[in-house]
Amino acid sequence: MRITVVGTGYVGLIAGLGFAEFGNDVTCLDVVPEKIEFLRNGKCPIYEPGAEDLLERNIRAGRIHFTTKTKEAIEFGEIIFIAVGTPEDRNGDADLSYVYETAREIGMYMNEYKVIVDKSTVPIGTSREVAKIIQSELERRGEEIKFDVTSNPEFLREGKAVGDFLNPDRIVLGVENPRAEKKLRKLYHVFVRSKKPMIVTTPETAEMIKYASNAFLATKITFINEIANLCDKVGANAIEVASAMGADGRISPKFLHPGPGYGGSCFPKDTKALARTGRKYGAPMTVVESVINANAHQKELAAQKIISSMPDGGRIAILGLAFKPETDDMREAPAITVIDRLLKTEKFRIKVYDPEAMETAKMILPKDKLEWCKNTKDILKDIDAVAVLTEWAEFRNLDSEFLAEVMPEGKIFDLRHIFDRKEMEEAGLEYIGIGF
Ligand code: NAD
């Protein structure tokens, strides 16, 4: 099939590569020429394990093309995926300007029947708005071309995006016209051979499924964070609590890891957008509203743990900056809040290192106020404390004896629970966790 994907970010690029991998002809469109140039040369502008192999293979096979030419890209696809960003706007709503701009462009250039698929995470009712925009552009052109707007939310996780896209837990299609449904079923046929469910429903329900799923996961993380905070006060161990809770099949152990709060490109903005939708329709999302507040508090609490334990400040190594391992995405990462609060005290000398997110971090964090290190060896010198903000595999094996040598009687703020308290304490280090 001929597929166009608009937007080559974490979702659009991986979707484009996935469709090409299954033998479709794919054109990926983006407005950033440098990204397109990079991709044409077989280089991935984002860090995502496995993506560059797919890119190289599918470019070689001639199944994927990258362009900045909107007309060409819109005319190409029989199915057009919208995978542009929907960031948070000033009020906490989803900013739909990129989605609506794409809808206008589709209306401006479409030349035959198209199935338009909204893959971006968008508030309930957006598919209908997209259809209206396309229709009004067609009317302006005096054209009568049929089209269907459908919803196909994406559930991939950054860092595991390739595997998640090629082998999804479920595929959700919000589609009303059987003609469009047939095309989408054909496209996704190869994906569901593993007997994973394909849920075909209305666009509104599909849009809600995405928000409800993300809000639920954010709630689960926040729940265990609050349990961990209480464990700290009452002398219980949150890791053991989470493990025992997770053994219950109804609960599952996933997303039950206490930490410095969730971040990333999705949970923060999607919980806020859902809360805003609830308020708009007079059906308040009180649980989600609490989750948003509790998560902001959790990031502050992580910073306060360090500040109150080091009232005179000192030299601290921040291990990990990305919002989670295996990605270079820094959006809403807890490290941003923690570093900001430490800097505000004017008492800390902060060294930072992340295996993949150094470049993105330099665009977000105050570049001149931090010491940017090249590797783990480089950062673990001349320090009084270590704070783990991202649980990258390469930090897990740090030896307690080595750490004790580098910073005798130093402090370990193990905010991701990657070390063993007993081992660290036996080496003479002070171990500070969250609920453990
Ligand atoms: P992103 O910011 O990484 O990428 C968006 C891309 O769209 C950018 O490259 C941008 O240049 C491009 N773009 C914007 N306007 C355009 C236009 N008019 N024409 C062509 N290209 C245009 O965003 P992302 O993380 O890939 O997220 C995209 C959507 O998918 C969002 O709605 C997000 O909520 C959702 N989503 C993201 C993830 C994730 O893990 N990142 C997972 C599931 C769903």
PDB file of C-alpha atoms in Angstrom, residues 9-269:
ATOM      1  CA  GLY A   9       9.249  12.419  15.355  1.00  0.00           C
ATOM      2  CA  TYR A  10       9.294   9.480  17.766  1.00  0.00           C
ATOM      3  CA  VAL A  11       5.923   8.222  16.529  1.00  0.00           C
ATOM      4  CA  GLY A  12       5.887   9.194  12.835  1.00  0.00           C
ATOM      5  CA  LEU A  13       9.361   7.911  12.086  1.00  0.00           C
ATOM      6  CA  ILE A  14       8.886   4.572  13.825  1.00  0.00           C
ATOM      7  CA  ALA A  15       5.446   4.116  12.223  1.00  0.00           C
ATOM      8  CA  GLY A  16       6.880   4.937   8.787  1.00  0.00           C
ATOM      9  CA  LEU A  17       9.720   2.473   9.290  1.00  0.00           C
ATOM     10  CA  GLY A  18       7.330  -0.184  10.591  1.00  0.00           C
ATOM     11  CA  PHE A  19       4.980   0.138   7.610  1.00  0.00           C
ATOM     12  CA  ALA A  20       7.961  -0.001   5.213  1.00  0.00           C
ATOM     13  CA  GLU A  21       9.336  -3.058   7.000  1.00  0.00           C
ATOM     14  CA  PHE A  22       6.063  -4.844   6.229  1.00  0.00           C
ATOM     15  CA  GLY A  23       6.500  -4.151   2.525  1.00  0.00           C
ATOM     16  CA  ASN A  24       4.507  -0.957   2.029  1.00  0.00           C
ATOM     17  CA  ASP A  25       5.743   2.064   0.053  1.00  0.00           C
ATOM     18  CA  VAL A  26       6.163   4.859   2.542  1.00  0.00           C
ATOM     19  CA  THR A  27       6.742   8.587   2.208  1.00  0.00           C
ATOM     20  CA  CYS A  28       7.553  10.514   5.372  1.00  0.00           C
ATOM     21  CA  LEU A  29       6.964  14.260   5.419  1.00  0.00           C
ATOM     22  CA  ASP A  30       8.398  16.779   7.860  1.00  0.00           C
ATOM     23  CA  VAL A  31       8.736  20.547   7.960  1.00  0.00           C
ATOM     24  CA  VAL A  32      12.285  20.444   9.334  1.00  0.00           C
ATOM     25  CA  PRO A  33      14.664  20.121   6.347  1.00  0.00           C
ATOM     26  CA  GLU A  34      17.657  19.101   8.519  1.00  0.00           C
ATOM     27  CA  LYS A  35      15.701  16.114   9.862  1.00  0.00           C
ATOM     28  CA  ILE A  36      14.765  15.012   6.362  1.00  0.00           C
ATOM     29  CA  GLU A  37      18.342  15.397   5.122  1.00  0.00           C
ATOM     30  CA  PHE A  38      19.608  13.368   8.062  1.00  0.00           C
ATOM     31  CA  LEU A  39      17.078  10.603   7.434  1.00  0.00           C
ATOM     32  CA  ARG A  40      17.822  10.483   3.719  1.00  0.00           C
ATOM     33  CA  ASN A  41      21.421   9.784   4.648  1.00  0.00           C
ATOM     34  CA  GLY A  42      20.311   6.835   6.754  1.00  0.00           C
ATOM     35  CA  LYS A  43      20.840   8.638  10.072  1.00  0.00           C
ATOM     36  CA  CYS A  44      18.265   8.692  12.841  1.00  0.00           C
ATOM     37  CA  PRO A  45      17.702  12.161  14.369  1.00  0.00           C
ATOM     38  CA  ILE A  46      16.490  10.539  17.606  1.00  0.00           C
ATOM     39  CA  TYR A  47      18.064   7.845  19.748  1.00  0.00           C
ATOM     40  CA  GLU A  48      15.809   4.810  19.501  1.00  0.00           C
ATOM     41  CA  PRO A  49      17.317   1.305  19.677  1.00  0.00           C
ATOM     42  CA  GLY A  50      16.876  -0.619  16.422  1.00  0.00           C
ATOM     43  CA  ALA A  51      15.549   2.332  14.408  1.00  0.00           C
ATOM     44  CA  GLU A  52      18.722   2.965  12.427  1.00  0.00           C
ATOM     45  CA  ASP A  53      18.880  -0.676  11.250  1.00  0.00           C
ATOM     46  CA  LEU A  54      15.307  -0.468   9.988  1.00  0.00           C
ATOM     47  CA  LEU A  55      16.081   2.841   8.328  1.00  0.00           C
ATOM     48  CA  GLU A  56      19.120   1.557   6.507  1.00  0.00           C
ATOM     49  CA  ARG A  57      17.380  -1.646   5.370  1.00  0.00           C
ATOM     50  CA  ASN A  58      14.254   0.072   4.084  1.00  0.00           C
ATOM     51  CA  ILE A  59      16.132   2.875   2.319  1.00  0.00           C
ATOM     52  CA  ARG A  60      18.219   0.204   0.582  1.00  0.00           C
ATOM     53  CA  ALA A  61      15.050  -1.666  -0.416  1.00  0.00           C
ATOM     54  CA  GLY A  62      13.599   1.585  -1.787  1.00  0.00           C
ATOM     55  CA  ARG A  63      10.504   1.267   0.409  1.00  0.00           C
ATOM     56  CA  ILE A  64      10.855   4.518   2.368  1.00  0.00           C
ATOM     57  CA  HIS A  65      11.378   8.105   1.211  1.00  0.00           C
ATOM     58  CA  PHE A  66      11.714  11.364   3.088  1.00  0.00           C
ATOM     59  CA  THR A  67      10.545  14.725   1.846  1.00  0.00           C
ATOM     60  CA  THR A  68       9.683  18.275   2.833  1.00  0.00           C
ATOM     61  CA  LYS A  69       7.408  18.638  -0.197  1.00  0.00           C
ATOM     62  CA  THR A  70       3.874  18.665   1.165  1.00  0.00           C
ATOM     63  CA  LYS A  71       1.954  18.402  -2.123  1.00  0.00           C
ATOM     64  CA  GLU A  72       4.010  15.453  -3.323  1.00  0.00           C
ATOM     65  CA  ALA A  73       3.607  13.635   0.006  1.00  0.00           C
ATOM     66  CA  ILE A  74      -0.155  14.219   0.271  1.00  0.00           C
ATOM     67  CA  GLU A  75      -0.757  13.076  -3.290  1.00  0.00           C
ATOM     68  CA  PHE A  76       1.330   9.949  -2.734  1.00  0.00           C
ATOM     69  CA  GLY A  77      -0.473   8.128   0.067  1.00  0.00           C
ATOM     70  CA  GLU A  78      -3.743   6.224  -0.214  1.00  0.00           C
ATOM     71  CA  ILE A  79      -3.566   6.285   3.577  1.00  0.00           C
ATOM     72  CA  ILE A  80      -2.207   9.417   5.274  1.00  0.00           C
ATOM     73  CA  PHE A  81      -1.106   9.234   8.902  1.00  0.00           C
ATOM     74  CA  ILE A  82      -1.027  12.407  10.960  1.00  0.00           C
ATOM     75  CA  ALA A  83       1.791  11.963  13.501  1.00  0.00           C
ATOM     76  CA  VAL A  84       2.676  15.554  14.337  1.00  0.00           C
ATOM     77  CA  GLY A  85       3.194  16.815  17.880  1.00  0.00           C
ATOM     78  CA  THR A  86       0.331  17.804  20.197  1.00  0.00           C
ATOM     79  CA  PRO A  87       2.217  19.582  22.978  1.00  0.00           C
ATOM     80  CA  GLU A  88       0.627  21.228  25.968  1.00  0.00           C
ATOM     81  CA  ASP A  89      -0.522  24.797  25.393  1.00  0.00           C
ATOM     82  CA  ARG A  90      -0.413  27.617  27.948  1.00  0.00           C
ATOM     83  CA  ASN A  91      -3.688  26.460  29.557  1.00  0.00           C
ATOM     84  CA  GLY A  92      -2.841  22.777  29.778  1.00  0.00           C
ATOM     85  CA  ASP A  93      -4.943  21.862  26.723  1.00  0.00           C
ATOM     86  CA  ALA A  94      -3.478  19.926  23.806  1.00  0.00           C
ATOM     87  CA  ASP A  95      -2.136  22.375  21.224  1.00  0.00           C
ATOM     88  CA  LEU A  96      -3.770  21.150  18.032  1.00  0.00           C
ATOM     89  CA  SER A  97      -2.269  23.726  15.698  1.00  0.00           C
ATOM     90  CA  TYR A  98       0.061  21.200  14.001  1.00  0.00           C
ATOM     91  CA  VAL A  99      -2.765  18.715  13.547  1.00  0.00           C
ATOM     92  CA  TYR A 100      -5.081  21.357  12.081  1.00  0.00           C
ATOM     93  CA  GLU A 101      -2.320  22.703   9.848  1.00  0.00           C
ATOM     94  CA  THR A 102      -1.795  19.173   8.512  1.00  0.00           C
ATOM     95  CA  ALA A 103      -5.553  18.820   7.940  1.00  0.00           C
ATOM     96  CA  ARG A 104      -5.538  22.054   5.907  1.00  0.00           C
ATOM     97  CA  GLU A 105      -2.608  20.816   3.842  1.00  0.00           C
ATOM     98  CA  ILE A 106      -4.379  17.528   3.167  1.00  0.00           C
ATOM     99  CA  GLY A 107      -7.472  19.436   2.017  1.00  0.00           C
ATOM    100  CA  MET A 108      -5.334  21.687  -0.150  1.00  0.00           C
ATOM    101  CA  TYR A 109      -3.527  18.931  -2.014  1.00  0.00           C
ATOM    102  CA  MET A 110      -5.536  15.712  -1.941  1.00  0.00           C
ATOM    103  CA  ASN A 111      -6.359  14.498  -5.422  1.00  0.00           C
ATOM    104  CA  GLU A 112      -8.296  11.249  -4.887  1.00  0.00           C
ATOM    105  CA  TYR A 113     -10.060   9.255  -2.142  1.00  0.00           C
ATOM    106  CA  LYS A 114      -7.860   9.125   0.960  1.00  0.00           C
ATOM    107  CA  VAL A 115      -8.076   7.527   4.363  1.00  0.00           C
ATOM    108  CA  ILE A 116      -6.714  10.013   6.858  1.00  0.00           C
ATOM    109  CA  VAL A 117      -5.568   8.473  10.107  1.00  0.00           C
ATOM    110  CA  ASP A 118      -4.965  10.463  13.218  1.00  0.00           C
ATOM    111  CA  LYS A 119      -2.105   8.813  15.095  1.00  0.00           C
ATOM    112  CA  SER A 120      -1.258  11.838  17.221  1.00  0.00           C
ATOM    113  CA  THR A 121      -2.786  11.848  20.704  1.00  0.00           C
ATOM    114  CA  VAL A 122      -5.696  14.263  20.402  1.00  0.00           C
ATOM    115  CA  PRO A 123      -8.686  15.258  22.531  1.00  0.00           C
ATOM    116  CA  ILE A 124     -11.982  13.529  21.994  1.00  0.00           C
ATOM    117  CA  GLY A 125     -13.763  14.978  18.981  1.00  0.00           C
ATOM    118  CA  THR A 126     -10.633  16.019  17.059  1.00  0.00           C
ATOM    119  CA  SER A 127     -11.213  13.563  14.186  1.00  0.00           C
ATOM    120  CA  ARG A 128     -14.488  15.342  13.443  1.00  0.00           C
ATOM    121  CA  GLU A 129     -12.710  18.720  13.484  1.00  0.00           C
ATOM    122  CA  VAL A 130     -10.033  17.412  11.134  1.00  0.00           C
ATOM    123  CA  ALA A 131     -12.754  16.210   8.738  1.00  0.00           C
ATOM    124  CA  LYS A 132     -14.412  19.649   8.826  1.00  0.00           C
ATOM    125  CA  ILE A 133     -11.147  21.427   8.021  1.00  0.00           C
ATOM    126  CA  ILE A 134     -10.395  19.105   5.099  1.00  0.00           C
ATOM    127  CA  GLN A 135     -13.945  19.492   3.791  1.00  0.00           C
ATOM    128  CA  SER A 136     -13.795  23.282   3.934  1.00  0.00           C
ATOM    129  CA  GLU A 137     -10.477  23.311   2.040  1.00  0.00           C
ATOM    130  CA  LEU A 138     -11.987  21.053  -0.623  1.00  0.00           C
ATOM    131  CA  GLU A 139     -14.999  23.357  -0.912  1.00  0.00           C
ATOM    132  CA  ARG A 140     -12.680  26.336  -1.244  1.00  0.00           C
ATOM    133  CA  ARG A 141     -10.993  24.506  -4.132  1.00  0.00           C
ATOM    134  CA  GLY A 142     -14.382  23.594  -5.589  1.00  0.00           C
ATOM    135  CA  GLU A 143     -13.438  19.902  -5.470  1.00  0.00           C
ATOM    136  CA  GLU A 144     -15.679  16.983  -4.558  1.00  0.00           C
ATOM    137  CA  ILE A 145     -13.264  14.314  -3.386  1.00  0.00           C
ATOM    138  CA  LYS A 146     -14.310  11.670  -0.883  1.00  0.00           C
ATOM    139  CA  PHE A 147     -12.253  10.955   2.213  1.00  0.00           C
ATOM    140  CA  ASP A 148     -12.552   9.410   5.667  1.00  0.00           C
ATOM    141  CA  VAL A 149     -10.933  10.600   8.861  1.00  0.00           C
ATOM    142  CA  THR A 150     -10.164   7.839  11.334  1.00  0.00           C
ATOM    143  CA  SER A 151      -8.357   7.510  14.646  1.00  0.00           C
ATOM    144  CA  ASN A 152      -5.544   5.064  15.352  1.00  0.00           C
ATOM    145  CA  PRO A 153      -3.824   6.022  18.615  1.00  0.00           C
ATOM    146  CA  GLU A 154      -0.267   4.896  19.169  1.00  0.00           C
ATOM    147  CA  PHE A 155       0.872   3.094  22.324  1.00  0.00           C
ATOM    148  CA  LEU A 156       4.598   2.677  21.676  1.00  0.00           C
ATOM    149  CA  ARG A 157       7.084   3.403  24.444  1.00  0.00           C
ATOM    150  CA  GLU A 158      10.189   5.439  23.726  1.00  0.00           C
ATOM    151  CA  GLY A 159      13.256   3.247  24.117  1.00  0.00           C
ATOM    152  CA  LYS A 160      11.236   0.201  23.053  1.00  0.00           C
ATOM    153  CA  ALA A 161       9.407   1.869  20.187  1.00  0.00           C
ATOM    154  CA  VAL A 162      10.484  -0.446  17.365  1.00  0.00           C
ATOM    155  CA  GLY A 163       9.457  -3.637  19.183  1.00  0.00           C
ATOM    156  CA  ASP A 164       6.241  -2.068  20.439  1.00  0.00           C
ATOM    157  CA  PHE A 165       5.249  -0.852  16.998  1.00  0.00           C
ATOM    158  CA  LEU A 166       6.003  -4.121  15.206  1.00  0.00           C
ATOM    159  CA  ASN A 167       4.440  -6.240  17.922  1.00  0.00           C
ATOM    160  CA  PRO A 168       1.725  -4.162  19.601  1.00  0.00           C
ATOM    161  CA  ASP A 169      -0.430  -5.379  22.507  1.00  0.00           C
ATOM    162  CA  ARG A 170      -3.507  -4.183  20.646  1.00  0.00           C
ATOM    163  CA  ILE A 171      -4.473  -2.065  17.668  1.00  0.00           C
ATOM    164  CA  VAL A 172      -7.233   0.462  18.148  1.00  0.00           C
ATOM    165  CA  LEU A 173      -9.081   1.740  15.114  1.00  0.00           C
ATOM    166  CA  GLY A 174     -11.714   4.442  15.359  1.00  0.00           C
ATOM    167  CA  VAL A 175     -13.446   4.217  12.031  1.00  0.00           C
ATOM    168  CA  GLU A 176     -17.011   4.494  10.790  1.00  0.00           C
ATOM    169  CA  ASN A 177     -17.009   3.955   7.038  1.00  0.00           C
ATOM    170  CA  PRO A 178     -16.524   0.272   6.027  1.00  0.00           C
ATOM    171  CA  ARG A 179     -14.461   1.413   3.021  1.00  0.00           C
ATOM    172  CA  ALA A 180     -11.860   2.986   5.320  1.00  0.00           C
ATOM    173  CA  GLU A 181     -12.066   0.092   7.763  1.00  0.00           C
ATOM    174  CA  LYS A 182     -11.270  -2.392   5.010  1.00  0.00           C
ATOM    175  CA  LYS A 183      -8.130  -0.482   4.013  1.00  0.00           C
ATOM    176  CA  LEU A 184      -6.904  -0.186   7.591  1.00  0.00           C
ATOM    177  CA  ARG A 185      -7.590  -3.845   8.339  1.00  0.00           C
ATOM    178  CA  LYS A 186      -5.554  -4.740   5.263  1.00  0.00           C
ATOM    179  CA  LEU A 187      -2.668  -2.525   6.354  1.00  0.00           C
ATOM    180  CA  TYR A 188      -2.635  -3.898   9.890  1.00  0.00           C
ATOM    181  CA  HIS A 189      -3.339  -7.495   8.901  1.00  0.00           C
ATOM    182  CA  VAL A 190       0.352  -8.469   9.230  1.00  0.00           C
ATOM    183  CA  PHE A 191       0.619  -6.871  12.650  1.00  0.00           C
ATOM    184  CA  VAL A 192      -2.113  -8.945  14.237  1.00  0.00           C
ATOM    185  CA  ARG A 193      -1.044 -12.392  13.147  1.00  0.00           C
ATOM    186  CA  SER A 194       0.190 -12.903  16.696  1.00  0.00           C
ATOM    187  CA  LYS A 195      -3.475 -12.964  17.747  1.00  0.00           C
ATOM    188  CA  LYS A 196      -3.274  -9.572  19.391  1.00  0.00           C
ATOM    189  CA  PRO A 197      -6.676  -7.877  19.542  1.00  0.00           C
ATOM    190  CA  MET A 198      -7.796  -5.332  17.001  1.00  0.00           C
ATOM    191  CA  ILE A 199     -10.403  -3.088  18.567  1.00  0.00           C
ATOM    192  CA  VAL A 200     -12.573  -1.395  15.986  1.00  0.00           C
ATOM    193  CA  THR A 201     -14.734   1.347  17.403  1.00  0.00           C
ATOM    194  CA  THR A 202     -15.805   4.952  16.856  1.00  0.00           C
ATOM    195  CA  PRO A 203     -13.204   7.747  16.544  1.00  0.00           C
ATOM    196  CA  GLU A 204     -14.367   9.236  19.868  1.00  0.00           C
ATOM    197  CA  THR A 205     -13.903   5.954  21.724  1.00  0.00           C
ATOM    198  CA  ALA A 206     -10.489   5.418  20.124  1.00  0.00           C
ATOM    199  CA  GLU A 207      -9.396   8.894  21.188  1.00  0.00           C
ATOM    200  CA  MET A 208     -10.626   8.238  24.724  1.00  0.00           C
ATOM    201  CA  ILE A 209      -8.851   4.844  24.912  1.00  0.00           C
ATOM    202  CA  LYS A 210      -5.501   6.562  24.439  1.00  0.00           C
ATOM    203  CA  TYR A 211      -6.078   9.200  27.127  1.00  0.00           C
ATOM    204  CA  ALA A 212      -7.593   6.704  29.565  1.00  0.00           C
ATOM    205  CA  SER A 213      -4.634   4.321  29.114  1.00  0.00           C
ATOM    206  CA  ASN A 214      -1.994   6.992  29.698  1.00  0.00           C
ATOM    207  CA  ALA A 215      -3.855   8.530  32.631  1.00  0.00           C
ATOM    208  CA  PHE A 216      -4.227   5.098  34.227  1.00  0.00           C
ATOM    209  CA  LEU A 217      -0.491   4.356  33.957  1.00  0.00           C
ATOM    210  CA  ALA A 218       0.362   7.797  35.316  1.00  0.00           C
ATOM    211  CA  THR A 219      -2.009   7.099  38.211  1.00  0.00           C
ATOM    212  CA  LYS A 220      -0.337   3.785  38.946  1.00  0.00           C
ATOM    213  CA  ILE A 221       3.115   5.398  39.091  1.00  0.00           C
ATOM    214  CA  THR A 222       1.813   8.198  41.278  1.00  0.00           C
ATOM    215  CA  PHE A 223       0.056   5.793  43.598  1.00  0.00           C
ATOM    216  CA  ILE A 224       3.221   3.844  44.352  1.00  0.00           C
ATOM    217  CA  ASN A 225       5.169   7.105  44.714  1.00  0.00           C
ATOM    218  CA  GLU A 226       2.794   8.258  47.428  1.00  0.00           C
ATOM    219  CA  ILE A 227       2.922   4.858  49.117  1.00  0.00           C
ATOM    220  CA  ALA A 228       6.736   5.154  49.015  1.00  0.00           C
ATOM    221  CA  ASN A 229       6.631   8.616  50.584  1.00  0.00           C
ATOM    222  CA  LEU A 230       4.530   7.223  53.409  1.00  0.00           C
ATOM    223  CA  CYS A 231       6.845   4.206  53.732  1.00  0.00           C
ATOM    224  CA  ASP A 232       9.689   6.678  54.338  1.00  0.00           C
ATOM    225  CA  LYS A 233       7.779   8.149  57.275  1.00  0.00           C
ATOM    226  CA  VAL A 234       6.577   4.912  58.859  1.00  0.00           C
ATOM    227  CA  GLY A 235       9.663   2.792  58.282  1.00  0.00           C
ATOM    228  CA  ALA A 236       8.197   0.385  55.700  1.00  0.00           C
ATOM    229  CA  ASN A 237       9.922  -0.768  52.510  1.00  0.00           C
ATOM    230  CA  ALA A 238       8.097   0.357  49.357  1.00  0.00           C
ATOM    231  CA  ILE A 239      10.017  -2.003  47.090  1.00  0.00           C
ATOM    232  CA  GLU A 240       8.750  -4.995  49.047  1.00  0.00           C
ATOM    233  CA  VAL A 241       5.273  -3.487  49.155  1.00  0.00           C
ATOM    234  CA  ALA A 242       5.295  -2.979  45.364  1.00  0.00           C
ATOM    235  CA  SER A 243       6.643  -6.442  44.729  1.00  0.00           C
ATOM    236  CA  ALA A 244       3.956  -8.080  46.881  1.00  0.00           C
ATOM    237  CA  MET A 245       1.248  -5.922  45.347  1.00  0.00           C
ATOM    238  CA  GLY A 246       2.495  -6.732  41.857  1.00  0.00           C
ATOM    239  CA  ALA A 247       2.318 -10.466  42.518  1.00  0.00           C
ATOM    240  CA  ASP A 248      -1.452 -10.054  42.540  1.00  0.00           C
ATOM    241  CA  GLY A 249      -2.543 -10.794  38.977  1.00  0.00           C
ATOM    242  CA  ARG A 250      -5.170  -8.066  39.163  1.00  0.00           C
ATOM    243  CA  ILE A 251      -2.511  -5.437  39.871  1.00  0.00           C
ATOM    244  CA  SER A 252       0.649  -6.561  37.940  1.00  0.00           C
ATOM    245  CA  PRO A 253       4.156  -5.380  38.830  1.00  0.00           C
ATOM    246  CA  LYS A 254       4.470  -2.957  35.910  1.00  0.00           C
ATOM    247  CA  PHE A 255       4.558   0.790  36.585  1.00  0.00           C
ATOM    248  CA  LEU A 256       4.952   0.134  40.294  1.00  0.00           C
ATOM    249  CA  HIS A 257       8.443   1.549  40.769  1.00  0.00           C
ATOM    250  CA  PRO A 258       8.790   4.407  43.240  1.00  0.00           C
ATOM    251  CA  GLY A 259      10.809   7.305  41.885  1.00  0.00           C
ATOM    252  CA  PRO A 260      11.134  11.056  41.356  1.00  0.00           C
ATOM    253  CA  GLY A 261       7.875  11.389  39.392  1.00  0.00           C
ATOM    254  CA  TYR A 262       6.958  10.624  35.807  1.00  0.00           C
ATOM    255  CA  GLY A 263       8.098  12.779  32.896  1.00  0.00           C
ATOM    256  CA  GLY A 264       8.299  12.355  29.154  1.00  0.00           C
ATOM    257  CA  SER A 265       6.458  13.613  26.146  1.00  0.00           C
ATOM    258  CA  CYS A 266       3.139  11.926  26.938  1.00  0.00           C
ATOM    259  CA  PHE A 267       1.998  11.384  30.542  1.00  0.00           C
ATOM    260  CA  PRO A 268       2.366  15.006  31.703  1.00  0.00           C
ATOM    261  CA  LYS A 269       0.560  16.590  28.763  1.00  0.00           C
TER     262      LYS A 269
END
